[in-house]
mmCIF file of C-alpha atoms in Angstrom:
data_model
loop_
_atom_site.group_PDB
_atom_site.id
_atom_site.type_symbol
_atom_site.label_atom_id
_atom_site.label_comp_id
_atom_site.label_asym_id
_atom_site.label_seq_id
_atom_site.Cartn_x
_atom_site.Cartn_y
_atom_site.Cartn_z
ATOM 1 C CA MET A 1 61.862 129.163 -73.625
ATOM 2 C CA GLN A 2 59.062 128.313 -76.060
ATOM 3 C CA LYS A 3 59.148 124.667 -74.967
ATOM 4 C CA LYS A 4 58.994 125.679 -71.302
ATOM 5 C CA THR A 5 56.010 127.950 -71.999
ATOM 6 C CA LYS A 6 54.204 125.090 -73.731
ATOM 7 C CA VAL A 7 54.821 122.770 -70.760
ATOM 8 C CA VAL A 8 53.461 125.345 -68.289
ATOM 9 C CA ARG A 9 50.453 125.997 -70.526
ATOM 10 C CA ASN A 10 49.682 122.268 -70.661
ATOM 11 C CA LEU A 11 50.064 122.067 -66.890
ATOM 12 C CA PHE A 12 47.530 124.859 -66.423
ATOM 13 C CA PHE A 13 45.165 123.032 -68.779
ATOM 14 C CA LEU A 14 45.571 119.709 -66.932
ATOM 15 C CA LEU A 15 45.115 121.202 -63.466
ATOM 16 C CA GLY A 16 42.123 123.162 -64.720
ATOM 17 C CA GLY A 17 40.506 120.022 -66.080
ATOM 18 C CA VAL A 18 40.942 118.225 -62.748
ATOM 19 C CA ALA A 19 39.567 121.200 -60.788
ATOM 20 C CA LEU A 20 36.599 121.465 -63.153
ATOM 21 C CA ALA A 21 35.786 117.782 -62.663
ATOM 22 C CA ILE A 22 35.944 118.257 -58.874
ATOM 23 C CA LEU A 23 33.604 121.241 -59.072
ATOM 24 C CA ILE A 24 31.059 119.263 -61.118
ATOM 25 C CA TYR A 25 31.286 116.383 -58.630
ATOM 26 C CA LYS A 26 30.873 118.699 -55.600
ATOM 27 C CA THR A 27 27.965 120.563 -57.178
ATOM 28 C CA GLY A 28 26.245 117.388 -58.273
ATOM 29 C CA PHE A 29 25.474 116.523 -61.877
ATOM 30 C CA ASN A 30 21.763 115.997 -61.129
ATOM 31 C CA ASN A 31 21.603 119.362 -59.354
ATOM 32 C CA ILE A 32 23.153 121.038 -62.381
ATOM 33 C CA LEU A 33 20.681 119.450 -64.798
ATOM 34 C CA SER A 34 17.718 120.268 -62.548
ATOM 35 C CA ASN A 35 18.821 123.888 -62.194
ATOM 36 C CA ILE A 36 19.340 124.294 -65.949
ATOM 37 C CA LYS A 37 15.865 122.892 -66.574
ATOM 38 C CA GLU A 38 14.244 125.234 -64.039
ATOM 39 C CA THR A 39 16.087 128.338 -65.262
ATOM 40 C CA GLY A 40 15.467 127.495 -68.921
ATOM 41 C CA TRP A 41 16.275 129.996 -71.657
ATOM 42 C CA TRP A 42 17.269 132.589 -69.044
ATOM 43 C CA PHE A 43 20.687 130.945 -69.037
ATOM 44 C CA VAL A 44 21.311 132.486 -72.470
ATOM 45 C CA PRO A 45 21.434 136.094 -71.175
ATOM 46 C CA ILE A 46 22.943 134.967 -67.832
ATOM 47 C CA ILE A 47 25.921 133.381 -69.591
ATOM 48 C CA GLY A 48 26.008 135.877 -72.469
ATOM 49 C CA MET A 49 26.172 138.982 -70.273
ATOM 50 C CA TRP A 50 29.640 137.925 -69.142
ATOM 51 C CA ILE A 51 30.949 138.625 -72.622
ATOM 52 C CA ILE A 52 30.368 142.299 -71.809
ATOM 53 C CA VAL A 53 32.132 141.924 -68.444
ATOM 54 C CA TYR A 54 35.162 140.256 -70.053
ATOM 55 C CA LEU A 55 35.229 142.841 -72.843
ATOM 56 C CA ALA A 56 35.282 145.668 -70.284
ATOM 57 C CA ASN A 57 38.086 143.968 -68.321
ATOM 58 C CA THR A 58 40.059 143.350 -71.505
ATOM 59 C CA TYR A 59 39.649 146.901 -72.782
ATOM 60 C CA SER A 60 40.760 148.248 -69.400
ATOM 61 C CA PHE A 61 43.934 146.176 -69.740
ATOM 62 C CA TYR A 62 44.325 147.219 -73.389
ATOM 63 C CA ILE A 63 44.292 150.891 -72.375
ATOM 64 C CA ILE A 64 46.987 150.294 -69.746
ATOM 65 C CA LEU A 65 49.143 148.342 -72.188
ATOM 66 C CA ASN A 66 48.960 150.802 -75.079
ATOM 67 C CA ASP A 67 51.376 153.506 -74.026
ATOM 68 C CA GLY A 68 52.405 154.334 -77.603
ATOM 69 C CA SER A 69 55.418 152.016 -77.669
ATOM 70 C CA GLU A 70 56.053 149.722 -80.637
ATOM 71 C CA ASP A 71 56.020 146.489 -78.639
ATOM 72 C CA ALA A 72 52.526 147.241 -77.264
ATOM 73 C CA LYS A 73 51.173 147.395 -80.821
ATOM 74 C CA GLN A 74 52.083 143.734 -81.307
ATOM 75 C CA VAL A 75 49.359 142.614 -78.907
ATOM 76 C CA GLY A 76 45.935 142.635 -80.555
ATOM 77 C CA PHE A 77 42.676 143.128 -78.659
ATOM 78 C CA LEU A 78 41.227 139.732 -79.638
ATOM 79 C CA ARG A 79 44.330 137.986 -78.384
ATOM 80 C CA LEU A 80 44.032 139.822 -75.078
ATOM 81 C CA PHE A 81 40.339 138.902 -74.913
ATOM 82 C CA GLN A 82 41.231 135.244 -75.353
ATOM 83 C CA LEU A 83 43.976 135.579 -72.746
ATOM 84 C CA PHE A 84 41.635 137.205 -70.223
ATOM 85 C CA ILE A 85 38.977 134.503 -70.452
ATOM 86 C CA SER A 86 41.643 131.834 -69.929
ATOM 87 C CA GLY A 87 43.249 133.855 -67.135
ATOM 88 C CA PHE A 88 39.975 134.223 -65.243
ATOM 89 C CA ALA A 89 39.327 130.491 -65.634
ATOM 90 C CA ILE A 90 42.712 129.685 -64.080
ATOM 91 C CA THR A 91 42.190 132.264 -61.321
ATOM 92 C CA TYR A 92 38.829 130.704 -60.475
ATOM 93 C CA ILE A 93 40.169 127.174 -60.018
ATOM 94 C CA THR A 94 43.462 128.116 -58.341
ATOM 95 C CA PRO A 95 43.902 128.309 -54.551
ATOM 96 C CA LEU A 96 44.828 131.845 -53.418
ATOM 97 C CA GLY A 97 43.029 133.317 -56.429
ATOM 98 C CA MET A 98 45.346 135.489 -58.521
ATOM 99 C CA ILE A 99 48.376 133.268 -57.979
ATOM 100 C CA GLY A 100 47.229 131.284 -61.015
ATOM 101 C CA GLY A 101 45.666 133.594 -63.572
ATOM 102 C CA GLU A 102 47.984 136.589 -63.314
ATOM 103 C CA PRO A 103 51.291 134.684 -63.765
ATOM 104 C CA TYR A 104 49.693 132.941 -66.740
ATOM 105 C CA LYS A 105 49.038 136.319 -68.393
ATOM 106 C CA VAL A 106 52.630 137.390 -67.744
ATOM 107 C CA LEU A 107 53.879 134.122 -69.200
ATOM 108 C CA GLU A 108 51.900 134.598 -72.399
ATOM 109 C CA LEU A 109 52.759 138.291 -72.833
ATOM 110 C CA ARG A 110 56.449 138.337 -71.976
ATOM 111 C CA LYS A 111 57.601 137.029 -75.348
ATOM 112 C CA LEU A 112 55.839 139.943 -77.050
ATOM 113 C CA ILE A 113 56.490 142.898 -74.749
ATOM 114 C CA GLY A 114 59.222 141.688 -72.379
ATOM 115 C CA ILE A 115 59.034 140.456 -68.814
ATOM 116 C CA GLN A 116 59.219 143.883 -67.134
ATOM 117 C CA LYS A 117 56.396 145.430 -69.123
ATOM 118 C CA ALA A 118 54.286 142.270 -69.015
ATOM 119 C CA THR A 119 54.610 142.071 -65.229
ATOM 120 C CA SER A 120 53.989 145.773 -64.591
ATOM 121 C CA THR A 121 50.953 145.846 -66.915
ATOM 122 C CA VAL A 122 49.400 142.761 -65.312
ATOM 123 C CA LEU A 123 50.047 144.226 -61.853
ATOM 124 C CA LEU A 124 48.405 147.512 -62.849
ATOM 125 C CA SER A 125 45.411 145.690 -64.300
ATOM 126 C CA THR A 126 45.058 143.612 -61.130
ATOM 127 C CA MET A 127 45.296 146.762 -59.021
ATOM 128 C CA MET A 128 42.581 148.418 -61.110
ATOM 129 C CA ARG A 129 40.299 145.437 -60.561
ATOM 130 C CA LEU A 130 40.974 145.380 -56.810
ATOM 131 C CA VAL A 131 40.494 149.134 -56.433
ATOM 132 C CA SER A 132 37.185 148.962 -58.339
ATOM 133 C CA HIS A 133 36.121 146.141 -56.023
ATOM 134 C CA PHE A 134 36.811 148.189 -52.893
ATOM 135 C CA ILE A 135 35.063 151.242 -54.369
ATOM 136 C CA PHE A 136 32.110 148.985 -55.218
ATOM 137 C CA TRP A 137 31.898 147.791 -51.616
ATOM 138 C CA MET A 138 32.062 151.341 -50.257
ATOM 139 C CA LEU A 139 29.373 152.596 -52.666
ATOM 140 C CA SER A 140 27.057 149.734 -51.689
ATOM 141 C CA ILE A 141 27.087 150.687 -47.981
ATOM 142 C CA PRO A 142 24.402 153.423 -48.428
ATOM 143 C CA LEU A 143 22.206 150.811 -50.125
ATOM 144 C CA LEU A 144 22.502 148.577 -47.070
ATOM 145 C CA LEU A 145 21.415 151.470 -44.856
ATOM 146 C CA PHE A 146 18.451 152.095 -47.199
ATOM 147 C CA PHE A 147 17.203 148.496 -47.469
ATOM 148 C CA VAL A 148 18.013 147.543 -43.854
ATOM 149 C CA PRO A 149 17.294 150.693 -41.802
ATOM 150 C CA VAL A 150 17.668 148.852 -38.465
ATOM 151 C CA LEU A 151 21.098 147.233 -38.395
ATOM 152 C CA SER A 152 22.196 144.466 -36.070
ATOM 153 C CA GLY A 153 25.402 144.748 -34.084
ATOM 154 C CA PHE A 154 27.111 142.381 -36.532
ATOM 155 C CA LEU A 155 26.178 144.519 -39.546
ATOM 156 C CA GLU A 156 27.318 147.714 -37.846
ATOM 157 C CA TRP A 157 30.643 146.069 -37.041
ATOM 158 C CA LEU A 158 30.943 144.755 -40.614
ATOM 159 C CA ILE A 159 30.203 148.169 -42.182
ATOM 160 C CA THR A 160 32.755 149.880 -39.947
ATOM 161 C CA LEU A 161 35.424 147.278 -40.636
ATOM 162 C CA VAL A 162 34.859 147.265 -44.405
ATOM 163 C CA SER A 163 34.887 151.076 -44.548
ATOM 164 C CA ILE A 164 38.153 151.364 -42.613
ATOM 165 C CA PHE A 165 39.900 148.566 -44.491
ATOM 166 C CA SER A 166 38.698 149.861 -47.874
ATOM 167 C CA ALA A 167 39.933 153.378 -47.105
ATOM 168 C CA LEU A 168 43.337 152.025 -46.030
ATOM 169 C CA PHE A 169 43.591 149.868 -49.130
ATOM 170 C CA LEU A 170 42.703 152.752 -51.448
ATOM 171 C CA PHE A 171 45.315 154.931 -49.715
ATOM 172 C CA TRP A 172 47.930 152.201 -50.221
ATOM 173 C CA ALA A 173 46.849 151.700 -53.837
ATOM 174 C CA PHE A 174 47.286 155.419 -54.533
ATOM 175 C CA SER A 175 50.874 155.246 -53.220
ATOM 176 C CA VAL A 176 51.550 152.315 -55.563
ATOM 177 C CA TYR A 177 50.068 154.200 -58.519
ATOM 178 C CA THR A 178 52.306 157.199 -57.844
ATOM 179 C CA LYS A 179 55.548 155.477 -56.794
ATOM 180 C CA GLY A 180 55.285 151.836 -57.791
ATOM 181 C CA GLY A 181 55.729 149.161 -55.166
ATOM 182 C CA VAL A 182 57.495 146.137 -56.591
ATOM 183 C CA GLU A 183 60.993 147.161 -55.549
ATOM 184 C CA ARG A 184 59.846 148.129 -52.036
ATOM 185 C CA THR A 185 57.999 144.827 -51.585
ATOM 186 C CA ILE A 186 61.019 142.733 -52.589
ATOM 187 C CA ARG A 187 63.343 144.874 -50.472
ATOM 188 C CA LYS A 188 61.192 144.404 -47.375
ATOM 189 C CA SER A 189 60.872 140.671 -47.937
ATOM 190 C CA VAL A 190 64.615 140.134 -47.364
ATOM 191 C CA SER A 191 63.974 140.183 -43.610
ATOM 192 C CA LEU A 192 61.285 137.494 -43.729
ATOM 193 C CA PRO A 193 62.122 134.043 -42.344
ATOM 194 C CA PHE A 194 62.769 131.154 -44.749
ATOM 195 C CA MET A 195 62.586 133.288 -47.919
ATOM 196 C CA GLY A 196 64.790 136.238 -46.900
ATOM 197 C CA ARG A 197 67.983 134.764 -48.286
ATOM 198 C CA ARG A 198 66.530 134.090 -51.715
ATOM 199 C CA ALA A 199 64.791 137.447 -51.753
ATOM 200 C CA ARG A 200 68.103 139.175 -50.973
ATOM 201 C CA ALA A 201 69.834 137.402 -53.861
ATOM 202 C CA PHE A 202 66.943 138.144 -56.219
ATOM 203 C CA TYR A 203 66.924 141.807 -55.199
ATOM 204 C CA ARG A 204 70.668 142.151 -55.678
ATOM 205 C CA HIS A 205 70.632 140.707 -59.199
ATOM 206 C CA ASN A 206 67.385 142.333 -60.400
ATOM 207 C CA ARG A 207 67.374 145.736 -58.742
ATOM 208 C CA GLU A 208 67.594 147.596 -62.052
ATOM 209 C CA LYS A 209 64.685 145.613 -63.543
ATOM 210 C CA LEU A 210 62.579 146.178 -60.433
ATOM 211 C CA HIS A 211 63.136 149.933 -60.752
ATOM 212 C CA GLN A 212 62.071 149.738 -64.411
ATOM 213 C CA MET A 213 58.861 147.940 -63.433
ATOM 214 C CA ASP A 214 58.056 150.566 -60.796
ATOM 215 C CA ASP A 215 58.659 153.330 -63.339
ATOM 216 C CA LEU A 216 56.251 151.642 -65.758
ATOM 217 C CA ILE A 217 53.612 151.319 -63.020
ATOM 218 C CA ALA A 218 53.920 154.947 -61.898
ATOM 219 C CA ALA A 219 53.944 156.262 -65.480
ATOM 220 C CA LEU A 220 50.256 155.445 -66.016
ATOM 221 C CA TYR A 221 49.006 157.753 -63.267
ATOM 222 C CA LYS A 222 51.679 160.427 -63.667
ATOM 223 C CA ASN A 223 51.730 160.739 -67.466
ATOM 224 C CA ARG A 224 48.451 159.223 -68.701
ATOM 225 C CA LYS A 225 45.748 160.301 -66.244
ATOM 226 C CA LYS A 226 42.941 160.056 -68.825
ATOM 227 C CA ASP A 227 43.905 156.452 -69.551
ATOM 228 C CA PHE A 228 44.082 155.800 -65.805
ATOM 229 C CA VAL A 229 40.566 157.155 -65.208
ATOM 230 C CA LEU A 230 39.099 155.346 -68.219
ATOM 231 C CA SER A 231 40.695 152.034 -67.240
ATOM 232 C CA LEU A 232 39.367 152.312 -63.674
ATOM 233 C CA ALA A 233 35.927 153.391 -64.930
ATOM 234 C CA LEU A 234 35.714 150.289 -67.138
ATOM 235 C CA GLU A 235 36.573 148.020 -64.212
ATOM 236 C CA LEU A 236 33.980 149.751 -62.052
ATOM 237 C CA PHE A 237 31.385 149.434 -64.830
ATOM 238 C CA ALA A 238 32.146 145.702 -65.081
ATOM 239 C CA ARG A 239 31.748 145.363 -61.315
ATOM 240 C CA PHE A 240 28.289 146.967 -61.323
ATOM 241 C CA PHE A 241 27.222 145.178 -64.510
ATOM 242 C CA MET A 242 27.874 141.835 -62.779
ATOM 243 C CA CYS A 243 24.908 142.620 -60.533
ATOM 244 C CA MET A 244 22.614 142.064 -63.522
ATOM 245 C CA GLU A 245 23.291 138.353 -63.147
ATOM 246 C CA VAL A 246 21.431 138.173 -59.816
ATOM 247 C CA ILE A 247 18.566 140.218 -61.265
ATOM 248 C CA LEU A 248 18.254 137.895 -64.287
ATOM 249 C CA ILE A 249 18.358 134.741 -62.146
ATOM 250 C CA MET A 250 15.697 136.043 -59.770
ATOM 251 C CA GLN A 251 13.573 137.041 -62.764
ATOM 252 C CA ALA A 252 13.881 133.490 -64.075
ATOM 253 C CA ILE A 253 12.145 132.072 -60.987
ATOM 254 C CA GLY A 254 9.472 134.762 -60.908
ATOM 255 C CA SER A 255 10.784 136.639 -57.861
ATOM 256 C CA PRO A 256 12.251 139.839 -59.291
ATOM 257 C CA VAL A 257 14.519 142.079 -57.212
ATOM 258 C CA SER A 258 15.355 145.729 -57.764
ATOM 259 C CA LEU A 259 18.665 147.017 -59.102
ATOM 260 C CA GLY A 260 19.581 148.229 -55.614
ATOM 261 C CA GLN A 261 18.894 144.809 -54.110
ATOM 262 C CA GLY A 262 20.892 143.162 -56.885
ATOM 263 C CA VAL A 263 23.883 145.409 -56.170
ATOM 264 C CA LEU A 264 23.624 144.723 -52.441
ATOM 265 C CA ILE A 265 23.337 140.956 -52.923
ATOM 266 C CA GLU A 266 26.382 140.867 -55.191
ATOM 267 C CA SER A 267 28.332 143.197 -52.902
ATOM 268 C CA ILE A 268 27.841 141.288 -49.646
ATOM 269 C CA GLN A 269 28.235 137.814 -51.101
ATOM 270 C CA SER A 270 31.433 138.831 -52.917
ATOM 271 C CA LEU A 271 32.768 140.363 -49.702
ATOM 272 C CA ILE A 272 32.166 137.152 -47.765
ATOM 273 C CA SER A 273 33.517 135.000 -50.610
ATOM 274 C CA ASN A 274 36.703 137.073 -50.826
ATOM 275 C CA LEU A 275 37.350 136.552 -47.119
ATOM 276 C CA PHE A 276 37.935 132.925 -48.143
ATOM 277 C CA PHE A 277 40.113 133.791 -51.164
ATOM 278 C CA PHE A 278 42.484 130.931 -50.302
ATOM 279 C CA MET A 279 39.835 128.348 -51.197
ATOM 280 C CA PRO A 280 39.786 127.161 -54.818
ATOM 281 C CA MET A 281 36.467 127.991 -56.460
ATOM 282 C CA GLN A 282 35.368 129.470 -53.078
ATOM 283 C CA MET A 283 33.590 126.204 -52.325
ATOM 284 C CA GLY A 284 31.085 126.747 -49.500
ATOM 285 C CA ALA A 285 31.971 130.411 -48.974
ATOM 286 C CA ARG A 286 29.878 131.546 -51.954
ATOM 287 C CA GLU A 287 26.826 129.617 -50.770
ATOM 288 C CA GLY A 288 27.252 130.902 -47.222
ATOM 289 C CA GLY A 289 27.468 134.462 -48.503
ATOM 290 C CA PHE A 290 24.182 134.159 -50.357
ATOM 291 C CA VAL A 291 22.413 132.614 -47.353
ATOM 292 C CA ILE A 292 23.618 135.510 -45.162
ATOM 293 C CA VAL A 293 22.682 138.338 -47.546
ATOM 294 C CA TYR A 294 19.272 136.851 -48.373
ATOM 295 C CA GLY A 295 18.596 136.573 -44.645
ATOM 296 C CA ILE A 296 19.622 140.216 -44.144
ATOM 297 C CA LEU A 297 17.220 141.335 -46.894
ATOM 298 C CA SER A 298 14.413 139.105 -45.533
ATOM 299 C CA LEU A 299 14.304 137.093 -48.757
ATOM 300 C CA PRO A 300 13.821 133.281 -48.758
ATOM 301 C CA VAL A 301 17.266 131.748 -48.289
ATOM 302 C CA THR A 302 16.321 128.949 -50.688
ATOM 303 C CA TYR A 303 16.430 131.586 -53.441
ATOM 304 C CA GLY A 304 19.975 132.395 -52.376
ATOM 305 C CA VAL A 305 20.987 128.744 -52.779
ATOM 306 C CA PHE A 306 19.346 128.682 -56.204
ATOM 307 C CA VAL A 307 21.175 131.850 -57.326
ATOM 308 C CA SER A 308 24.465 130.439 -56.067
ATOM 309 C CA LEU A 309 23.967 127.240 -58.055
ATOM 310 C CA CYS A 310 23.101 129.221 -61.211
ATOM 311 C CA LYS A 311 26.332 131.163 -60.771
ATOM 312 C CA ARG A 312 28.248 127.885 -60.432
ATOM 313 C CA ILE A 313 26.792 126.642 -63.722
ATOM 314 C CA ARG A 314 27.735 129.892 -65.476
ATOM 315 C CA GLU A 315 31.244 129.611 -64.015
ATOM 316 C CA LEU A 316 31.478 126.028 -65.265
ATOM 317 C CA PHE A 317 30.666 127.211 -68.783
ATOM 318 C CA TRP A 318 33.224 130.037 -68.837
ATOM 319 C CA THR A 319 35.877 127.994 -67.027
ATOM 320 C CA LEU A 320 35.569 125.256 -69.623
ATOM 321 C CA THR A 321 35.678 127.888 -72.376
ATOM 322 C CA GLY A 322 38.785 129.469 -70.862
ATOM 323 C CA LEU A 323 40.572 126.140 -70.534
ATOM 324 C CA LEU A 324 39.807 125.247 -74.157
ATOM 325 C CA LEU A 325 41.159 128.639 -75.262
ATOM 326 C CA ILE A 326 44.477 127.762 -73.587
ATOM 327 C CA LYS A 327 44.907 125.002 -76.158
ATOM 328 C CA ILE A 328 44.319 127.265 -79.161
ATOM 329 C CA LYS A 329 47.606 127.706 -80.987
ATOM 330 C CA ARG A 330 49.171 131.161 -80.744
ATOM 331 C CA ASP A 331 51.851 132.729 -82.878
#
């Protein structure tokens, strides 16, 4: 098992290195150097602020994990912090987003806390992050109405669609928090074409374990509501704190924006980017999102391109850091 884990870890590292090289090539090495030169020392707080974001994400996970059991005490905070930075790096470079980073976390944690608890904890953490994202989008809608009092037909349609979908997602998430959802998902997948047969066999042999995972998921909301609220609050804080990045970048080029504008810029561009979640590194979608939101706010779209490139450079730094952390020897 240890040898298999090492092979998978090396595979993640290799694929990450290739994806990172592609990103640098697509962005353009000269563009990166020019952007770094223009932004100057502002890159220090732009890159450094993400330590706070990662710490908030890690502590949210740490709260979920620490249910008082002995096995949870074996996982230290610094180790989780290291794991989260690597996990986000893998998520960033992997097509379909979380298909890369989340299994990697489970792989690294299962030898300490067991596969059921590792999987349920990672699922809960992912759910917390997704729920905070949808809440963030819904809270940013009033800002859009404030900064753009006269909405186009497209924006009205977008607001309505996002509001409805977010409400439905939050309703579904609440049902998962109270009842779990792993066992139901696997059970329903047995009727799907191509994979139904394997899903049926998996369900038959792992039904007891699936029930255990659902119990672990539901236990957080049912038995530890304070931990649930604190974990979600940390994810929501991290989501809003990310908006400081746009504010810092715009300050660097002498065109400051308000906190409300920063939140709105981050909200709309992340919404558009997430519509193209299947694209590794969201190539093109991120830039398109910034062009759209800067146009909506009547800001020069060239600034949007500049902000997008600054974000790419920051992502390059933390992706490289995360990949290097994969190679650090663990006990």
